[in-house]
Every structure is written in C-alpha cells, then in structure tokens.
Amino acid sequence: MMSDAVEKAFAAIPGLISGGLTTITAGSPIHVQGFPSFVHKVCSLTSKYEEEQVVKRELTLVKQRLAQPNITQAQQADCLVRLLFAHVLGYDVSFGYISAVKLAQQGTLAYKRMGYLACTLFLHENHELVLLLINTIQKDINSSNIMDVCMALTATCSLVNTEMIPAILPFVQEKLKHQKEIIRKKAVLCLFKFHRMAPNSVQHIHHSFKEALCDKDPGVMWSALHIYHDLIKHSPSEYQDITQSLVSILQQVVSRKLPADYEYHHVPAPWLQIKLLQVLALLGKDQQKISRVIHPVLAEVLQRSESNQNITFGVVYECILTITSISPDTRLLEYAAKCTGKFLRSKANNLRYLGIKALTKVIQVAPQHALDHQMTVIECLEDPDHTIRAKTLELLYRMCNSVNVKVICDKLLEYMEKDTEKSIKGDIANASLRGEDSVLLFAVQTYWELLQRKDVPNKLIQIGAW
C-alpha cells in the first residue's frame, strides 16, 4: 500500500508542475525511460540491492543528461523530478543541486516552480549555493506575477539564514500591504520564521504584527497569531493590551462569522479556536483583571461545542486547560468539570485519556469536583490500556482526601490483589509519596507494606489501618 501511494504521488508531480511534463524529448542521444515507469519499476522491486542498482543506473543517466550543453528547461525539470524521487529514497544527488538553482533563476513560470521546489528540498539555509539565490528571490518578491511572489516567499521561509535577513526583510515587509491576501499571509509567515531565527532582527516592526492581526482576511490574522503566541510566551505582561482584540476574534469565530471554508466537520475554525485559547491562557495566568475579560468567551466556547466530533473534543479540552490556567471562576470550573464527563464516558481510549488529564487539571484548582466523577474514574482502573490505568492512578492520588480515602484505598487494594503488572503495583505505592495528604500517604504505605508480608493473614490485610 505504501509503495502504491509513493508511486502515485511522484508520478503526479510532473503533471502538477507543468501540465504533462513526463519524459525527455524524443531524438535525444541518451535514452531515459518515462518517469512514471521509473517510479513503478522502483516501487515493484523486492530487495534493497535491486533498488540500488536501478536508482544508481538512473542517476548516472540523469547526470550525463544534465552535463549536456544543449539541455532544455523541460529536460532539466524532468531530471529534477527524478532526483527528487532518489533524494527521498536516501540517495546522494548533490551533483544536481546547481541545476535546481539554475532552473529557479532562469526558468519560465512552470519550470521556475520546479527549480524552487527542488532547492527547498535539496538545500538548507546554510548551504553555500543559497547565496546564488538571494538576488533571484529579491527579484521574484518584487515581481508583478503573483505566482513568482508566492514561490519566492515560500523559498524564503526554507532557505534564508540569519545573515541574509537584512537583505530580504524590507521586501517581505512591503508585501504586508499587498492587495492579495495569499501574499500578505505568506509575508507574515516569513516574518514568523525571521522572528524565530533572530528575534532582534524584526523587533522594530512589531507594529506590522499588530496590523496583520487586525487584517480583514482570517488567514492573515491566523498567521499573525502564531507570532503573538511566541511573543506572549516569553513576555505576557507586555501584550495584555491585545486581550480584548483576541477575545473579540474568538467570539466572532464561535459565532460563525468566518466564511464556511474555515469550518471543519461543521465546527468553525477549530484550530484557530485552539490557538486563540492557548494565547488567552498565557495572558490570563495570574492576572485576575485580564481573566475577567476572558471568562465570558470561554463559557460561550463550551456552550457552542455540543457535537460529538473528535475536533470538538479537542476544542473543549483546550478550553478546559485555559479555564484552569487563568484566575479561577467558580461557574466555569463547574462547567469544565461537567464537560470532562463526556470524555470519561467515551468508548475511545484517546478521549478517555484526555478526560483523565482534564479532570486532573480541574481538581488541582477546584478539589471539590473530585467526587463528581469518582466512580467513573475508579472504573478506568479496569481499562485494558496501560497508559489510561497509569494516568488514572495519578488522578486518584490527586482526588483523595480525608472523606474518600477509604473508598479509594479499598479500590487500590482490590486492584493490587489482581494479577497486575508489577510496574503498576509499584506506582500505587511510590506515587503516593508525591501526594500532600498525610492520610493517603499513611494508608497506601500501610497497605503496601502489609501486602508485601507473606505471613500476614488475609483478614489482617482486609482490616488494614482501619
């Protein structure tokens, strides 16, 4: 199945690049089989040795073809497609790197696209050949052709290193005002890459980030949000002034004010909601005033997330994390604790695991909600999934208090007496050392010591410390 997928994917590349470019032109002194045939042949081989022989033979022919003085752009592009396939398989195709650079520099639109694609896959930002592309990238960013600009901005994200940023930055910044939203979006993503590589190099254009965040196109705004996520992560206090703007954006998203294209399984822009919730969690942490601004929109997110789609659970889970990260609100915590019930009752292991993690976060802030799902959590000890059982134990330690310690310890005893993995039994005793409740610590340690003594009658074990 995998070989079929690889074969189909690479066989489609030439058509996507130039609408049907698949073979070297007829009459050439060097015969090269059609690219689809080459891919099919490689994918049908049964041994690594056979693959090496076929690929190396093909690379020899491609190398000879690229060395010919009269090679056309179509032939260069066809050779590069073959080199890309060999490169993905792990073969050395460094002899063709310069051809990729030349095609990106001199090719017409379709072939330039092939050249840029090959350069971004073959080269890294510190490769010596990247210097040859800087002038080409600058020229294409200023081109009147939208495709040229898009290709140059995409290549910029992959190939420009820290030393090259000053030469490219003014051209990229200018594109933030381009009339086409796809250009503005790619420009913001370039700035995002620059910020991650060298934050000081873009420090003077933070006002451009704010303009992008307020862009009328959701895609541009979303791209700018990634920059702000990094900025706020390092210094949340400096960006508290944008909290209301982010809250307003999230309200528009959950109210379905965005185009239908941004919906996924009838959920409005779920990944944008998740990113906004993550940023708001950073802004509201230990900030009561900011948290009060955020609370209403969190309630709205939970109220509107009623479907049973997996992506809906993702939004709800992130919302619960945000509620437990910022200054607490009693009503929201109660709602969040209630929502974890949907996770815990799910038949899907992934959702039950998330439910246990979410409830763990909730009871750290509001321990009174531990009893709401106590029996459901205890039942998770019987789950066949080892990770769920281990996470359940951690949750039980956090849930335990002077009221329910006997119920929980009795269940732990019952569980330990079964034919269970030694690692889990050890977790039950050792993890209690991380707890703060002295009653739980005493109870679990006492039970564990009794169970380890073979001379202790079962009756005494049942009585335990009670």
Coordinates of C-alpha atoms in Angstrom, one line a residue:
M1 CA 0.0 0.0 0.0
M2 CA 2.8 2.4 0.9
S3 CA 4.7 1.7 -2.4
D4 CA 1.4 2.4 -4.3
A5 CA 1.0 5.7 -2.6
V6 CA 4.6 6.8 -3.2
E7 CA 4.3 5.7 -6.8
K8 CA 1.1 7.7 -7.4
A9 CA 2.4 10.8 -5.6
F10 CA 5.6 11.1 -7.5
A11 CA 4.0 10.1 -10.8
A12 CA 1.7 13.1 -10.4
I13 CA 4.5 15.7 -9.8
P14 CA 5.4 16.4 -13.4
G15 CA 1.8 17.0 -14.4
L16 CA 1.3 19.3 -11.5
I17 CA 4.4 21.3 -12.3
S18 CA 3.9 21.8 -16.0
G19 CA 0.7 20.2 -17.1
G20 CA 2.1 16.9 -18.5
L21 CA 5.9 17.1 -18.4
T22 CA 6.9 13.5 -18.0
T23 CA 9.7 12.4 -20.4
I24 CA 12.8 13.6 -22.1
T25 CA 12.2 14.8 -25.6
A26 CA 12.5 12.3 -28.4
G27 CA 15.6 12.1 -30.5
S28 CA 18.0 12.6 -27.6
P29 CA 21.2 10.6 -27.8
I30 CA 20.7 9.5 -24.2
H31 CA 17.6 7.4 -23.7
V32 CA 15.8 7.8 -20.4
Q33 CA 12.6 5.9 -19.5
G34 CA 9.5 7.8 -18.7
F35 CA 9.4 9.0 -15.1
P36 CA 6.1 7.1 -14.2
S37 CA 7.7 3.9 -15.5
F38 CA 10.8 4.5 -13.4
V39 CA 8.8 5.1 -10.2
H40 CA 6.7 2.0 -10.9
K41 CA 9.8 -0.1 -11.5
V42 CA 11.5 1.0 -8.3
C43 CA 8.3 0.5 -6.2
S44 CA 7.9 -3.0 -7.5
L45 CA 11.4 -4.2 -6.5
T46 CA 11.6 -6.6 -3.6
S47 CA 15.2 -6.0 -2.3
K48 CA 17.3 -3.1 -1.4
Y49 CA 20.1 -4.3 -3.6
E50 CA 17.9 -4.3 -6.7
E51 CA 16.7 -0.8 -5.8
E52 CA 20.2 0.5 -5.5
Q53 CA 21.2 -0.9 -8.9
V54 CA 18.2 0.6 -10.7
V55 CA 18.4 4.0 -9.0
K56 CA 22.2 4.4 -9.4
R57 CA 21.8 3.5 -13.1
E58 CA 19.1 6.1 -13.5
L59 CA 21.2 8.7 -11.6
T60 CA 24.1 8.0 -14.0
L61 CA 21.9 8.7 -17.0
V62 CA 20.5 11.9 -15.4
K63 CA 24.0 13.1 -14.6
Q64 CA 25.0 12.7 -18.2
R65 CA 21.9 14.4 -19.4
L66 CA 22.4 17.4 -17.1
A67 CA 26.0 17.8 -18.4
Q68 CA 24.9 18.2 -22.0
P69 CA 25.3 21.9 -23.2
N70 CA 22.0 21.9 -25.2
I71 CA 19.7 20.7 -22.4
T72 CA 16.3 22.4 -22.4
Q73 CA 14.3 23.6 -19.4
A74 CA 11.8 20.8 -19.9
Q75 CA 14.6 18.3 -19.8
Q76 CA 16.1 19.9 -16.7
A77 CA 12.8 19.8 -14.9
D78 CA 12.3 16.1 -15.8
C79 CA 15.7 15.3 -14.4
L80 CA 15.0 17.2 -11.2
V81 CA 11.8 15.2 -10.7
R82 CA 13.9 12.0 -10.9
L83 CA 16.5 13.5 -8.5
L84 CA 13.7 14.4 -6.0
F85 CA 12.5 10.8 -6.0
A86 CA 16.0 9.5 -5.5
H87 CA 16.6 12.1 -2.8
V88 CA 13.5 10.9 -0.9
L89 CA 14.8 7.4 -1.1
G90 CA 18.1 8.5 0.6
Y91 CA 20.5 8.6 -2.4
D92 CA 23.1 11.3 -2.9
V93 CA 22.0 13.7 -5.7
S94 CA 24.3 16.6 -4.9
F95 CA 25.5 16.7 -8.5
G96 CA 22.1 18.1 -9.4
Y97 CA 21.9 20.9 -6.9
I98 CA 23.3 23.5 -9.2
S99 CA 20.8 22.6 -11.9
A100 CA 18.0 23.2 -9.4
V101 CA 19.4 26.7 -8.7
K102 CA 19.7 27.5 -12.4
L103 CA 16.2 26.4 -13.1
A104 CA 14.9 28.6 -10.3
Q105 CA 16.9 31.5 -11.7
Q106 CA 16.2 31.2 -15.4
G107 CA 13.2 29.1 -15.9
T108 CA 9.8 30.1 -17.1
L109 CA 7.0 30.0 -14.6
A110 CA 6.3 26.3 -14.6
Y111 CA 10.0 25.3 -14.6
K112 CA 10.9 28.0 -12.1
R113 CA 8.4 26.4 -9.7
M114 CA 10.2 23.1 -10.2
G115 CA 13.5 24.7 -9.5
Y116 CA 12.3 26.4 -6.3
L117 CA 10.7 23.1 -5.1
A118 CA 14.0 21.2 -5.7
C119 CA 16.0 23.9 -4.0
T120 CA 13.9 23.9 -0.8
L121 CA 14.2 20.1 -0.6
F122 CA 17.8 19.8 -1.5
L123 CA 19.4 22.8 0.2
H124 CA 19.5 24.0 3.8
E125 CA 19.7 27.6 5.0
N126 CA 23.5 27.5 5.4
H127 CA 24.3 25.7 2.2
E128 CA 26.8 27.6 0.0
L129 CA 24.5 27.5 -3.1
V130 CA 21.8 29.5 -1.3
L131 CA 23.9 32.7 -1.8
L132 CA 23.3 32.3 -5.6
L133 CA 19.5 32.5 -5.0
I134 CA 19.3 35.7 -3.0
N135 CA 19.1 38.1 -6.0
T136 CA 16.6 35.8 -7.6
I137 CA 14.4 35.8 -4.5
Q138 CA 14.6 39.6 -4.2
K139 CA 13.6 39.9 -7.9
D140 CA 10.7 37.5 -7.7
I141 CA 9.3 39.0 -4.5
N142 CA 9.1 42.3 -6.4
S143 CA 7.6 40.7 -9.4
S144 CA 4.1 41.7 -10.7
N145 CA 3.3 38.0 -11.1
I146 CA 1.6 36.6 -8.0
M147 CA 3.0 33.1 -8.6
D148 CA 6.5 34.4 -8.7
V149 CA 6.0 36.3 -5.4
C150 CA 4.4 33.2 -3.7
M151 CA 7.3 30.9 -4.8
A152 CA 9.9 33.4 -3.6
L153 CA 8.2 33.9 -0.2
T154 CA 7.9 30.1 0.2
A155 CA 11.6 29.6 -0.6
T156 CA 12.5 32.4 1.8
C157 CA 11.0 30.5 4.7
S158 CA 13.1 27.5 3.9
L159 CA 16.4 28.9 2.6
V160 CA 17.2 32.3 4.2
N161 CA 19.5 32.2 7.2
T162 CA 20.1 34.8 9.9
E163 CA 22.8 36.7 7.9
M164 CA 20.5 37.1 4.9
I165 CA 17.5 38.5 6.8
P166 CA 18.5 42.2 6.4
A167 CA 18.7 41.8 2.7
I168 CA 15.3 40.2 2.4
L169 CA 13.3 41.8 5.3
P170 CA 12.4 45.2 3.5
F171 CA 11.0 43.3 0.5
V172 CA 9.0 41.0 2.7
Q173 CA 7.7 43.8 4.9
E174 CA 6.5 45.7 1.9
K175 CA 4.3 42.7 0.9
L176 CA 2.3 43.0 4.1
K177 CA 0.3 45.7 2.2
H178 CA -0.2 43.7 -0.9
Q179 CA -3.8 43.6 -2.2
K180 CA -3.8 39.8 -2.4
E181 CA -4.4 38.0 0.9
I182 CA -2.3 35.0 -0.1
I183 CA 0.8 37.3 -0.5
R184 CA 0.1 39.0 2.9
K185 CA -0.3 35.6 4.6
K186 CA 3.0 34.3 3.2
A187 CA 4.8 37.5 4.1
V188 CA 3.6 37.2 7.7
L189 CA 4.8 33.6 7.8
C190 CA 8.2 34.8 6.6
L191 CA 8.3 37.3 9.4
F192 CA 7.3 34.5 11.8
K193 CA 10.3 32.5 10.6
F194 CA 12.6 35.5 10.9
H195 CA 11.4 36.1 14.5
R196 CA 12.1 32.5 15.5
M197 CA 15.6 32.7 13.9
A198 CA 16.6 36.1 15.1
P199 CA 14.0 38.0 17.3
N200 CA 16.0 41.2 17.4
S201 CA 16.1 41.4 13.6
V202 CA 12.3 42.1 13.5
Q203 CA 11.9 43.9 16.8
H204 CA 11.5 47.2 15.1
I205 CA 8.4 46.1 13.0
H206 CA 6.2 44.8 15.8
H207 CA 3.6 47.4 14.7
S208 CA 3.4 45.3 11.5
F209 CA 2.4 42.3 13.5
K210 CA -0.5 44.2 15.1
E211 CA -1.7 45.3 11.6
A212 CA -1.6 41.7 10.4
L213 CA -3.5 40.6 13.5
C214 CA -6.3 43.0 12.5
D215 CA -6.2 42.0 8.8
K216 CA -9.6 41.5 7.2
D217 CA -8.6 38.1 5.9
P218 CA -8.8 35.3 8.5
G219 CA -5.8 33.5 7.1
V220 CA -3.5 36.5 7.5
M221 CA -4.8 37.1 11.0
W222 CA -4.3 33.5 11.9
S223 CA -0.7 33.6 10.6
A224 CA 0.0 36.7 12.8
L225 CA -1.4 34.9 15.8
H226 CA 1.5 32.4 15.7
I227 CA 3.9 35.3 16.1
Y228 CA 2.0 36.7 19.0
H229 CA 1.9 33.2 20.6
D230 CA 5.7 33.2 20.7
L231 CA 5.9 36.8 21.8
I232 CA 3.4 36.4 24.7
K233 CA 5.0 33.1 25.8
H234 CA 8.2 35.0 26.6
S235 CA 6.7 38.2 28.0
P236 CA 2.9 38.0 28.6
S237 CA 2.8 41.3 30.6
E238 CA 3.8 43.3 27.5
Y239 CA 0.9 42.2 25.4
Q240 CA -2.0 42.4 27.7
D241 CA -3.4 45.3 25.7
I242 CA -4.4 42.9 22.9
T243 CA -6.5 40.7 25.1
Q244 CA -9.8 42.3 24.2
S245 CA -8.9 42.0 20.5
L246 CA -8.2 38.3 20.9
V247 CA -11.4 37.8 22.8
S248 CA -13.4 39.6 20.1
I249 CA -11.8 37.4 17.4
L250 CA -12.7 34.3 19.3
Q251 CA -16.3 35.5 19.8
Q252 CA -16.6 36.1 16.0
V253 CA -15.2 32.6 15.3
V254 CA -17.6 30.7 17.7
S255 CA -20.5 32.8 16.3
R256 CA -19.7 31.6 12.8
K257 CA -18.8 35.0 11.4
L258 CA -16.0 33.4 9.3
P259 CA -16.6 32.1 5.8
A260 CA -17.8 28.5 5.6
D261 CA -14.4 27.5 4.1
Y262 CA -13.0 27.6 7.6
E263 CA -15.4 25.0 9.0
Y264 CA -14.2 21.5 9.7
H265 CA -17.0 18.9 10.4
H266 CA -19.3 21.8 11.0
V267 CA -17.0 23.2 13.7
P268 CA -16.0 26.9 12.9
A269 CA -12.2 27.2 12.5
P270 CA -11.4 24.7 15.3
W271 CA -7.6 25.0 15.0
L272 CA -7.9 28.8 15.2
Q273 CA -10.0 28.4 18.3
I274 CA -7.4 26.2 19.9
K275 CA -4.6 28.7 19.1
L276 CA -6.6 31.6 20.5
L277 CA -7.4 29.6 23.7
Q278 CA -3.7 28.9 24.1
V279 CA -2.7 32.6 23.8
L280 CA -5.5 33.7 26.2
A281 CA -4.3 31.1 28.7
L282 CA -0.9 32.8 28.7
L283 CA -2.3 36.3 29.0
G284 CA -4.7 35.4 31.9
K285 CA -2.3 33.4 34.0
D286 CA -2.1 35.1 37.5
Q287 CA -3.9 38.1 36.1
Q288 CA -7.3 38.5 37.7
K289 CA -8.4 41.6 35.8
I290 CA -7.4 40.1 32.4
S291 CA -9.1 36.8 33.4
R292 CA -12.4 38.5 34.0
V293 CA -12.3 39.8 30.4
I294 CA -11.7 36.2 29.1
H295 CA -14.3 34.3 31.2
P296 CA -17.4 35.1 29.1
V297 CA -15.9 33.9 25.8
L298 CA -14.7 30.7 27.5
A299 CA -18.3 30.0 28.6
E300 CA -19.5 30.7 25.1
V301 CA -17.0 28.2 23.6
L302 CA -18.1 25.4 25.9
Q303 CA -21.8 26.1 25.2
R304 CA -21.4 26.1 21.5
S305 CA -19.2 22.9 21.4
E306 CA -22.1 20.4 21.6
S307 CA -21.3 18.0 18.7
N308 CA -19.5 14.6 19.3
Q309 CA -16.8 15.1 16.6
N310 CA -13.3 14.5 17.7
I311 CA -12.3 18.0 16.8
T312 CA -15.0 19.4 19.1
F313 CA -13.5 17.4 21.9
G314 CA -10.1 19.0 21.0
V315 CA -11.6 22.5 21.4
V316 CA -13.3 21.6 24.6
Y317 CA -10.1 20.1 26.1
E318 CA -8.1 23.2 25.2
C319 CA -10.9 25.4 26.7
I320 CA -10.7 23.4 30.0
L321 CA -6.9 23.9 30.1
T322 CA -7.4 27.6 29.6
I323 CA -10.1 27.7 32.4
T324 CA -7.7 26.0 34.8
S325 CA -4.7 28.2 33.8
I326 CA -6.2 31.6 34.4
S327 CA -7.6 33.1 37.6
P328 CA -10.5 30.7 38.6
D329 CA -14.2 31.3 38.1
T330 CA -16.5 29.1 40.1
R331 CA -19.2 28.8 37.4
L332 CA -16.6 28.0 34.6
L333 CA -14.9 25.4 36.7
E334 CA -18.2 23.7 37.5
Y335 CA -19.0 23.7 33.7
A336 CA -15.5 22.4 32.9
A337 CA -15.8 19.5 35.4
K338 CA -19.2 18.6 33.9
C339 CA -17.6 18.5 30.4
T340 CA -15.0 16.1 31.4
G341 CA -17.7 13.5 31.9
K342 CA -18.2 13.3 28.2
F343 CA -14.5 12.4 27.8
L344 CA -14.6 9.8 30.6
R345 CA -17.7 8.1 29.3
S346 CA -16.4 7.9 25.7
K347 CA -15.5 4.5 24.2
A348 CA -12.4 5.9 22.5
N349 CA -9.2 5.4 24.5
N350 CA -7.8 8.8 23.4
L351 CA -10.8 10.7 24.7
R352 CA -10.8 8.9 28.0
Y353 CA -7.1 9.7 28.4
L354 CA -7.8 13.3 27.7
G355 CA -10.7 13.3 30.1
I356 CA -8.5 12.0 32.9
K357 CA -5.9 14.7 32.1
A358 CA -8.5 17.4 32.0
L359 CA -10.1 16.3 35.3
T360 CA -6.6 16.2 36.9
K361 CA -6.2 19.9 35.9
V362 CA -9.7 20.8 37.2
I363 CA -9.3 19.3 40.7
Q364 CA -5.9 21.0 41.1
V365 CA -7.8 24.3 41.1
A366 CA -11.2 23.1 42.5
P367 CA -10.8 19.9 44.6
Q368 CA -14.5 19.8 45.4
H369 CA -15.3 18.5 41.9
A370 CA -13.3 15.3 42.6
L371 CA -16.4 13.5 43.8
D372 CA -18.4 14.3 40.7
H373 CA -16.7 11.6 38.7
Q374 CA -15.1 9.5 41.4
M375 CA -16.7 6.2 40.5
T376 CA -16.2 6.7 36.7
V377 CA -12.5 7.3 37.3
I378 CA -12.2 4.3 39.5
E379 CA -13.7 2.2 36.7
C380 CA -10.9 3.3 34.5
L381 CA -8.6 1.1 36.6
E382 CA -10.1 -1.8 34.7
D383 CA -9.3 -0.3 31.3
P384 CA -7.2 -2.6 29.1
D385 CA -5.0 0.3 28.1
H386 CA -1.9 0.6 30.3
T387 CA -1.5 4.3 29.8
I388 CA -5.1 5.0 30.9
R389 CA -4.6 2.9 34.0
A390 CA -1.4 4.7 34.9
K391 CA -2.9 8.1 34.3
T392 CA -6.0 7.0 36.4
L393 CA -3.7 6.2 39.3
E394 CA -2.2 9.7 39.2
L395 CA -5.7 11.2 39.2
L396 CA -6.8 9.1 42.1
Y397 CA -3.9 10.3 44.2
R398 CA -4.9 13.9 43.5
M399 CA -8.6 13.2 44.2
C400 CA -8.0 11.5 47.5
N401 CA -8.9 13.4 50.7
S402 CA -10.0 12.6 54.2
V403 CA -13.5 11.9 53.1
N404 CA -12.9 9.4 50.2
V405 CA -9.6 8.0 51.2
K406 CA -11.1 4.7 52.4
V407 CA -13.1 4.1 49.2
I408 CA -10.1 4.9 47.0
C409 CA -7.6 2.8 49.0
D410 CA -10.0 -0.1 49.1
K411 CA -10.3 0.0 45.3
L412 CA -6.5 0.3 45.0
L413 CA -6.2 -2.8 47.3
E414 CA -8.7 -4.7 45.2
Y415 CA -6.8 -3.7 42.1
M416 CA -3.4 -4.7 43.5
E417 CA -4.6 -8.1 44.6
K418 CA -5.3 -9.0 40.9
D419 CA -2.7 -10.3 38.5
T420 CA -1.5 -6.9 37.6
E421 CA 1.8 -5.6 36.2
K422 CA 4.5 -5.1 38.8
S423 CA 5.2 -1.6 37.5
I424 CA 1.6 -0.5 38.2
K425 CA 1.7 -2.0 41.7
G426 CA 4.9 -0.1 42.4
D427 CA 3.3 3.1 41.0
I428 CA 0.4 2.8 43.6
A429 CA 2.9 2.8 46.4
N430 CA 5.6 5.1 45.1
A431 CA 3.4 7.8 43.6
S432 CA 1.7 8.3 46.9
L433 CA 5.0 9.9 48.1
R434 CA 4.2 12.8 45.7
G435 CA 0.9 13.5 47.4
E436 CA 0.4 16.1 50.1
D437 CA -2.4 14.3 52.0
S438 CA -0.8 12.6 55.0
V439 CA -3.9 10.3 55.4
L440 CA -3.5 9.0 51.9
L441 CA 0.3 8.6 52.3
F442 CA -0.2 6.6 55.6
A443 CA -3.0 4.5 54.2
V444 CA -1.3 3.5 50.9
Q445 CA 2.1 2.8 52.5
T446 CA 0.5 0.7 55.3
Y447 CA -1.5 -1.3 52.8
W448 CA 1.5 -1.8 50.6
E449 CA 3.7 -3.0 53.5
L450 CA 1.0 -5.5 54.6
L451 CA 0.7 -6.9 51.1
Q452 CA 4.4 -7.5 50.8
R453 CA 4.5 -9.6 54.1
K454 CA 3.6 -13.2 53.2
D455 CA 3.0 -14.1 56.9
V456 CA 0.2 -11.6 57.3
P457 CA -3.2 -13.2 57.2
N458 CA -5.7 -12.0 54.5
K459 CA -8.0 -10.9 57.3
L460 CA -5.5 -8.5 58.7
I461 CA -4.9 -7.2 55.2
Q462 CA -8.6 -6.5 54.9
I463 CA -8.7 -4.7 58.2
G464 CA -5.5 -2.8 57.3
A465 CA -5.1 0.6 59.0
W466 CA -8.8 1.0 59.7

